[in-house]
Coordinates of C-alpha atoms in Angstrom, one line a residue:
M134 CA 37.1 49.7 -25.4
L135 CA 34.4 51.4 -26.7
G136 CA 32.6 50.0 -29.1
P137 CA 32.4 47.0 -26.8
F138 CA 31.8 49.2 -23.6
T139 CA 28.5 51.1 -25.6
I140 CA 26.7 48.1 -26.1
N141 CA 28.1 45.6 -23.6
T142 CA 26.7 48.4 -20.3
V143 CA 23.5 48.4 -21.7
F144 CA 22.8 44.3 -20.8
P145 CA 21.8 45.2 -17.3
A146 CA 19.6 48.1 -17.6
F147 CA 17.1 45.9 -20.3
T148 CA 14.9 44.9 -17.2
Q149 CA 14.4 48.3 -16.3
I150 CA 14.2 50.0 -19.3
G151 CA 11.6 47.9 -20.4
Q152 CA 9.3 48.5 -17.5
E153 CA 9.9 52.4 -17.1
F154 CA 8.5 52.4 -21.1
G155 CA 6.4 49.6 -21.6
A156 CA 9.0 47.8 -24.2
S157 CA 9.6 44.0 -24.8
D158 CA 12.6 41.9 -26.1
V159 CA 12.4 42.9 -29.3
V160 CA 12.2 46.1 -29.1
L161 CA 15.3 46.2 -25.4
Q162 CA 17.3 43.8 -28.5
Q163 CA 17.1 47.5 -31.5
L164 CA 18.9 49.2 -28.6
I165 CA 21.7 47.3 -29.7
S166 CA 21.4 46.8 -33.1
V167 CA 20.1 50.6 -33.9
Y168 CA 23.8 51.3 -32.5
L169 CA 25.6 48.5 -34.5
A170 CA 23.5 49.6 -37.6
S171 CA 24.0 53.4 -37.9
F172 CA 27.7 52.6 -36.9
A173 CA 27.9 49.9 -40.1
V174 CA 26.5 52.9 -42.1
M175 CA 28.4 55.9 -40.7
S176 CA 31.9 52.8 -40.7
V177 CA 31.9 53.6 -44.8
F178 CA 33.0 57.7 -44.7
H179 CA 35.3 57.4 -41.3
G180 CA 38.9 55.9 -42.6
P181 CA 38.0 57.8 -46.0
L182 CA 38.0 61.2 -44.5
S183 CA 40.9 60.3 -42.5
D184 CA 41.9 59.3 -45.8
A185 CA 41.4 63.1 -46.3
L186 CA 41.7 65.4 -43.4
G187 CA 44.6 63.0 -40.7
R188 CA 43.6 60.7 -38.4
K189 CA 43.1 62.8 -35.1
P190 CA 40.0 65.2 -36.4
V191 CA 38.1 62.9 -37.3
M192 CA 38.7 60.9 -34.4
L193 CA 37.8 64.4 -32.2
T194 CA 35.0 64.6 -33.7
G195 CA 33.0 61.4 -33.9
L196 CA 34.2 61.7 -29.6
A197 CA 32.6 65.1 -29.1
I198 CA 29.3 64.1 -30.8
Y199 CA 29.7 60.6 -29.0
I200 CA 30.3 62.2 -25.6
L201 CA 26.9 64.9 -26.0
A202 CA 24.3 61.7 -27.4
M203 CA 25.5 59.8 -24.6
F204 CA 24.3 62.4 -21.6
G205 CA 21.9 63.3 -24.1
A206 CA 20.5 59.1 -22.9
V207 CA 20.4 60.7 -19.7
L208 CA 18.0 63.0 -20.2
A209 CA 15.8 60.2 -21.9
S210 CA 11.6 60.6 -21.8
G211 CA 10.8 58.1 -23.9
M212 CA 12.0 54.4 -26.7
G213 CA 11.9 56.4 -29.2
M214 CA 14.2 59.4 -28.2
L215 CA 16.1 56.5 -26.3
I216 CA 16.1 54.3 -29.9
A217 CA 17.0 57.8 -31.8
L218 CA 19.9 58.7 -29.1
R219 CA 21.7 54.8 -30.1
V220 CA 21.4 55.8 -33.7
L221 CA 23.3 58.9 -32.4
Q222 CA 26.3 56.8 -30.7
G223 CA 26.4 54.2 -33.3
M224 CA 27.3 57.3 -35.6
S225 CA 30.2 58.8 -33.4
A226 CA 31.8 56.0 -31.9
G227 CA 33.4 55.1 -34.7
A228 CA 35.3 57.8 -35.6
A229 CA 38.1 56.7 -32.3
T230 CA 37.4 53.0 -33.7
I231 CA 38.0 52.7 -36.7
V232 CA 40.3 54.9 -37.9
S233 CA 42.7 54.3 -34.5
R234 CA 43.4 50.4 -36.3
V235 CA 44.1 52.6 -39.0
V236 CA 46.6 54.6 -37.1
I237 CA 49.0 50.4 -36.2
R238 CA 49.3 50.3 -40.1
D239 CA 50.1 53.7 -40.2
L240 CA 52.5 53.2 -37.6
F241 CA 54.1 49.7 -37.6
A242 CA 54.7 47.3 -39.9
G243 CA 54.4 43.4 -40.2
A244 CA 55.8 41.1 -37.7
E245 CA 55.5 44.6 -35.4
A246 CA 52.2 45.4 -36.9
Q247 CA 50.8 42.1 -35.7
R248 CA 51.9 42.1 -32.1
L249 CA 51.0 45.2 -31.7
M250 CA 46.7 44.5 -32.9
A251 CA 46.6 42.2 -30.9
Q252 CA 48.0 44.2 -27.9
V253 CA 45.0 45.7 -28.8
M254 CA 42.5 42.8 -28.9
M255 CA 43.2 41.6 -25.5
I256 CA 42.4 44.8 -24.2
F257 CA 39.4 44.9 -26.7
A258 CA 39.1 41.4 -24.8
L259 CA 38.4 42.7 -21.8
S260 CA 35.7 44.8 -22.5
P261 CA 32.7 43.3 -23.3
V262 CA 33.2 41.6 -19.5
I263 CA 34.7 45.0 -18.2
A264 CA 31.1 46.5 -19.3
P265 CA 28.0 44.2 -17.6
M266 CA 30.0 43.9 -14.5
L267 CA 30.2 47.8 -14.8
G268 CA 26.4 47.9 -16.6
G269 CA 25.6 46.1 -13.4
W270 CA 27.5 48.2 -10.9
L271 CA 26.1 51.8 -11.8
L272 CA 23.3 50.0 -11.4
L273 CA 23.7 50.4 -7.8
L274 CA 23.5 53.7 -8.2
G275 CA 20.9 54.1 -8.9
D276 CA 18.5 53.9 -12.1
W277 CA 19.5 52.4 -15.7
R278 CA 21.2 56.9 -16.3
W279 CA 23.6 55.5 -14.2
V280 CA 24.6 53.6 -17.2
F281 CA 24.9 56.3 -19.5
A282 CA 25.8 57.7 -17.4
G283 CA 28.9 56.2 -16.8
V284 CA 29.8 55.3 -20.4
G285 CA 29.8 59.2 -21.2
L286 CA 32.5 60.4 -18.6
Y287 CA 34.3 57.6 -20.2
G288 CA 33.9 58.9 -23.5
V289 CA 35.9 62.3 -21.6
L290 CA 38.8 60.1 -20.7
V291 CA 39.6 58.3 -24.3
M292 CA 38.7 62.3 -26.1
V293 CA 41.1 63.6 -23.8
L294 CA 44.0 60.6 -24.2
T295 CA 43.3 60.6 -28.1
A296 CA 44.5 64.0 -28.9
L297 CA 47.6 63.8 -26.5
M298 CA 48.0 61.3 -30.5
P299 CA 50.5 62.3 -32.8
E300 CA 48.9 62.6 -36.1
S301 CA 50.1 59.3 -37.7
L302 CA 49.1 60.0 -41.5
P303 CA 51.1 63.6 -42.7
R304 CA 49.7 66.1 -44.8
S305 CA 51.2 65.0 -47.3
A306 CA 50.3 61.0 -48.1
R307 CA 45.9 62.8 -48.1
I308 CA 44.1 62.0 -50.8
P309 CA 42.1 66.0 -51.8
L310 CA 39.3 66.7 -49.8
R311 CA 36.6 66.0 -52.4
L312 CA 33.5 64.3 -52.7
G313 CA 35.1 62.4 -56.3
S314 CA 38.1 61.5 -54.1
V315 CA 36.3 60.3 -51.4
V316 CA 33.3 58.6 -53.3
G317 CA 36.8 56.9 -55.7
S318 CA 38.9 55.5 -52.9
L319 CA 35.8 53.6 -52.0
W320 CA 34.6 52.5 -54.6
E321 CA 38.7 50.5 -55.0
V322 CA 38.4 49.3 -52.1
G323 CA 35.1 48.0 -52.8
R324 CA 34.8 46.7 -56.4
S325 CA 37.6 44.3 -54.9
G326 CA 36.5 40.8 -55.0
T327 CA 39.3 39.8 -52.6
M328 CA 38.4 42.7 -50.4
V329 CA 34.4 42.0 -50.0
R330 CA 35.7 37.4 -50.1
I331 CA 37.9 38.5 -46.6
A332 CA 35.7 40.9 -45.6
L333 CA 33.0 38.6 -45.6
A334 CA 34.8 35.7 -43.8
T335 CA 35.7 37.7 -41.1
A336 CA 31.7 38.7 -40.2
L337 CA 30.6 35.2 -40.5
G338 CA 33.6 33.6 -38.4
F339 CA 33.6 35.9 -35.8
A340 CA 29.6 35.4 -35.4
A341 CA 30.2 32.7 -34.4
H342 CA 31.9 33.8 -30.6
F343 CA 29.4 37.4 -31.1
V344 CA 26.0 35.4 -31.2
F345 CA 27.2 35.0 -27.8
V346 CA 27.7 38.5 -27.4
A347 CA 24.4 39.7 -29.1
A348 CA 22.4 37.1 -27.3
A349 CA 23.9 37.7 -24.1
P350 CA 20.9 39.4 -22.2
I351 CA 18.6 36.2 -23.3
I352 CA 21.3 33.6 -22.6
V353 CA 21.7 34.8 -19.0
V354 CA 19.0 36.1 -17.8
R355 CA 16.8 33.2 -19.2
L356 CA 18.2 30.5 -20.6
L357 CA 20.9 30.9 -18.5
G358 CA 18.1 32.2 -15.3
L359 CA 21.0 34.0 -13.5
G360 CA 20.3 37.2 -12.6
E361 CA 21.3 41.5 -14.1
Q362 CA 25.2 40.8 -12.2
D363 CA 25.8 38.0 -13.0
F364 CA 27.0 38.6 -17.1
W365 CA 30.3 38.0 -16.1
V366 CA 29.1 34.4 -16.7
L367 CA 29.0 34.7 -19.7
F368 CA 31.5 37.3 -20.0
G369 CA 34.4 35.5 -18.2
P370 CA 35.1 32.7 -20.3
L371 CA 34.5 34.1 -23.6
I372 CA 37.8 36.8 -22.4
V373 CA 39.4 34.2 -20.8
G374 CA 39.9 32.1 -24.9
M375 CA 39.5 35.8 -26.9
M376 CA 42.8 37.3 -24.9
A377 CA 44.3 33.6 -24.4
G378 CA 44.2 33.7 -28.6
S379 CA 45.9 37.4 -28.9
F380 CA 48.7 36.6 -26.5
V381 CA 48.9 33.2 -29.5
V382 CA 49.1 36.0 -32.1
G383 CA 51.6 38.1 -30.9
R384 CA 53.7 35.5 -29.8
A385 CA 53.8 34.1 -33.5
A386 CA 54.3 37.4 -35.3
G387 CA 57.8 36.5 -37.0
A388 CA 57.4 33.0 -36.5
M389 CA 54.9 31.9 -38.0
D390 CA 53.1 32.6 -41.3
R391 CA 50.1 35.1 -41.2
T392 CA 48.1 32.5 -43.9
R393 CA 49.3 29.9 -41.9
L394 CA 48.2 31.4 -38.7
I395 CA 44.3 32.7 -39.8
T396 CA 43.3 29.3 -41.3
L397 CA 44.3 27.5 -38.3
G398 CA 42.0 29.9 -36.4
Y399 CA 39.6 28.8 -39.2
L400 CA 40.2 25.4 -38.4
G401 CA 39.9 25.9 -35.0
T402 CA 36.1 26.8 -35.3
L403 CA 35.4 24.7 -36.7
L404 CA 36.2 22.2 -34.4
T405 CA 35.3 24.2 -31.3
S406 CA 31.8 24.8 -32.6
G407 CA 30.8 21.6 -33.3
L408 CA 32.2 20.1 -29.9
N409 CA 30.7 23.4 -28.7
L410 CA 26.7 22.0 -30.0
V411 CA 27.8 18.5 -28.8
L412 CA 27.9 19.6 -25.3
V413 CA 24.8 21.5 -25.3
M414 CA 22.8 18.3 -26.5
V415 CA 24.5 15.7 -24.1
F416 CA 24.4 17.7 -20.7
P417 CA 21.2 19.2 -19.5
D418 CA 19.8 22.6 -19.4
P419 CA 22.3 24.1 -16.5
S420 CA 20.3 24.7 -12.6
G421 CA 19.5 28.3 -12.3
Q422 CA 22.2 28.4 -10.5
L423 CA 26.3 29.6 -9.5
D424 CA 27.3 25.9 -9.6
A425 CA 29.1 23.2 -11.7
S426 CA 25.9 22.4 -13.9
L427 CA 27.6 25.9 -16.4
I428 CA 30.5 24.0 -16.8
P429 CA 29.2 22.0 -19.7
V430 CA 27.3 25.0 -21.5
L431 CA 30.9 27.2 -21.3
V432 CA 33.4 25.7 -22.0
G433 CA 32.6 25.5 -25.5
P434 CA 32.6 29.4 -26.3
M435 CA 35.2 29.7 -24.1
L436 CA 36.8 28.1 -27.3
M437 CA 35.1 29.5 -29.1
S438 CA 36.1 33.1 -28.6
F439 CA 39.7 31.7 -28.0
T440 CA 39.9 29.5 -32.0
A441 CA 38.2 32.6 -33.2
S442 CA 40.2 35.5 -31.6
L443 CA 43.2 33.1 -33.5
F444 CA 42.7 35.1 -36.9
F445 CA 40.5 38.3 -36.2
A446 CA 43.2 40.4 -36.0
P447 CA 45.5 38.4 -38.2
I448 CA 43.2 39.8 -40.7
Q449 CA 42.5 42.7 -40.6
L450 CA 46.8 43.5 -41.2
E451 CA 46.1 41.0 -44.4
I452 CA 42.9 43.8 -45.5
L453 CA 44.4 47.1 -44.5
D454 CA 47.7 45.9 -46.6
L455 CA 45.5 45.2 -49.6
F456 CA 44.9 48.5 -49.7
P457 CA 48.7 50.9 -48.6
H458 CA 47.3 54.4 -49.5
H459 CA 44.1 53.9 -48.9
R460 CA 43.8 52.7 -45.5
G461 CA 41.0 54.5 -43.8
A462 CA 38.8 53.2 -46.8
A463 CA 39.4 49.8 -46.4
A464 CA 39.2 49.8 -42.8
S465 CA 35.4 51.2 -42.5
L466 CA 34.7 49.1 -45.6
G467 CA 36.0 45.6 -44.1
T468 CA 34.8 46.7 -40.3
F469 CA 31.4 47.6 -43.2
F470 CA 30.5 43.8 -43.5
T471 CA 30.8 42.6 -40.1
L472 CA 29.0 45.5 -38.2
V473 CA 25.8 44.3 -40.8
V474 CA 26.4 41.1 -39.6
N475 CA 26.8 42.2 -35.8
A476 CA 24.1 44.0 -36.1
L477 CA 21.8 41.4 -37.9
L478 CA 22.5 39.3 -35.2
S479 CA 21.6 42.1 -32.4
G480 CA 18.4 42.8 -33.9
V481 CA 17.3 39.8 -36.3
I482 CA 18.7 36.7 -35.2
A483 CA 19.1 36.9 -31.7
P484 CA 15.4 37.0 -30.7
L485 CA 14.8 34.1 -33.3
I486 CA 18.0 31.3 -32.4
T487 CA 17.7 31.9 -28.6
G488 CA 14.9 28.7 -27.7
S489 CA 17.7 26.9 -26.4
L490 CA 21.2 27.1 -26.5
T491 CA 21.1 24.5 -28.5
V492 CA 19.6 26.6 -31.7
V493 CA 22.3 28.7 -31.1
A494 CA 25.4 26.4 -30.5
V495 CA 24.4 25.5 -34.1
A496 CA 23.8 29.3 -35.3
A497 CA 27.4 29.5 -34.3
V498 CA 28.7 26.7 -36.9
V499 CA 26.4 27.9 -39.8
F500 CA 28.1 30.7 -39.6
V501 CA 32.3 29.3 -39.5
V502 CA 31.5 26.7 -42.0
A503 CA 29.9 30.2 -43.8
G504 CA 32.7 31.7 -43.0
S505 CA 36.2 28.9 -43.3
L506 CA 34.7 28.5 -46.7
L507 CA 34.5 31.7 -47.7
W508 CA 38.0 32.2 -46.5
T509 CA 38.9 28.4 -48.6
W510 CA 37.7 30.5 -51.8
H511 CA 40.2 33.5 -50.5
L512 CA 42.7 30.5 -50.5
V513 CA 42.1 29.3 -53.8
E514 CA 42.0 32.2 -55.6
R515 CA 45.7 33.4 -54.0
R516 CA 47.1 30.3 -55.6
S517 CA 45.3 30.4 -59.0
H518 CA 45.4 34.2 -59.5
P519 CA 48.5 35.4 -57.5
R520 CA 47.9 39.9 -57.4
S521 CA 49.3 42.2 -56.0
V522 CA 45.7 43.8 -54.8
A523 CA 42.7 43.6 -56.3
D524 CA 41.5 41.1 -58.6

């Protein structure tokens, strides 16, 4: 939950931060994009380092830096300092969020790993709706600095719980801590066309859902005409969809082939994104009130979140299983593609596609079409040239 908490709790505070520092919507969006960009850059290294040092040391060190950066934001005196601290938060947060996925695969395999990953995704799905609500409640205590203090305290809790975890990578299974070994593991994973196709398919397919998260401050306040405490109106349906999809993934473990489930997820997201586009084109703009006029524009995103979650958790295991001896590196590079797309969505694309709900819907369709084509390419290649690992 750490990643979504770091992103979404800040949304309700955008107005206050902008007023205090005289920042425009585009500048405020950088609080999200620089976090995601720095997260993406460092994500390349967290996994390989955990392959060499063990999972817990990397997670705990990252959490310590993250907590310092969070509480440092409380003391920020300008927009430049706040953005710099968001960079530091992004560089450190991935140590816990990325490596924790590897821990699951270290300890579990097959259907049990898929069930646990689905359970984790259900918990993960709660955080985007809890986070902006928490941010809104923290604003009732004072100014926007309370938001960063609250998330910092959550980081302390995560660090304590991580310290109590077992180490899942024994010393005998670790790679040597040498630059050549770390770079070598990244090279072995990164040169795999199979990995690149799957990772890009994940990033672009999930972007159909994440576009609503990245553009939430503009969608909720400007396009829907709601207030700072009303982010739950958008995030509630998104989370209901993700939790329902994750539940289905968990129940399908062992009963349905993983590849078939992923394919079903992409087909479903194609259909639901098309439905969402039709709904926002047919029905008039919402009234700006919490009433029935919101239903048509929220049904589509909820269904898209459901179908996207059908492929998101299983496809993580698909990437990890490609490289059983370099799972950390595989998790890092697999996550890197998603993070880069998310960063571009938050800082560059979101301000450009939020002129209307229709434009947002069109963007979601484009993303899922691209992701589906890449997944189809992967299936065709696998049938034509079956191989055990990289191609």
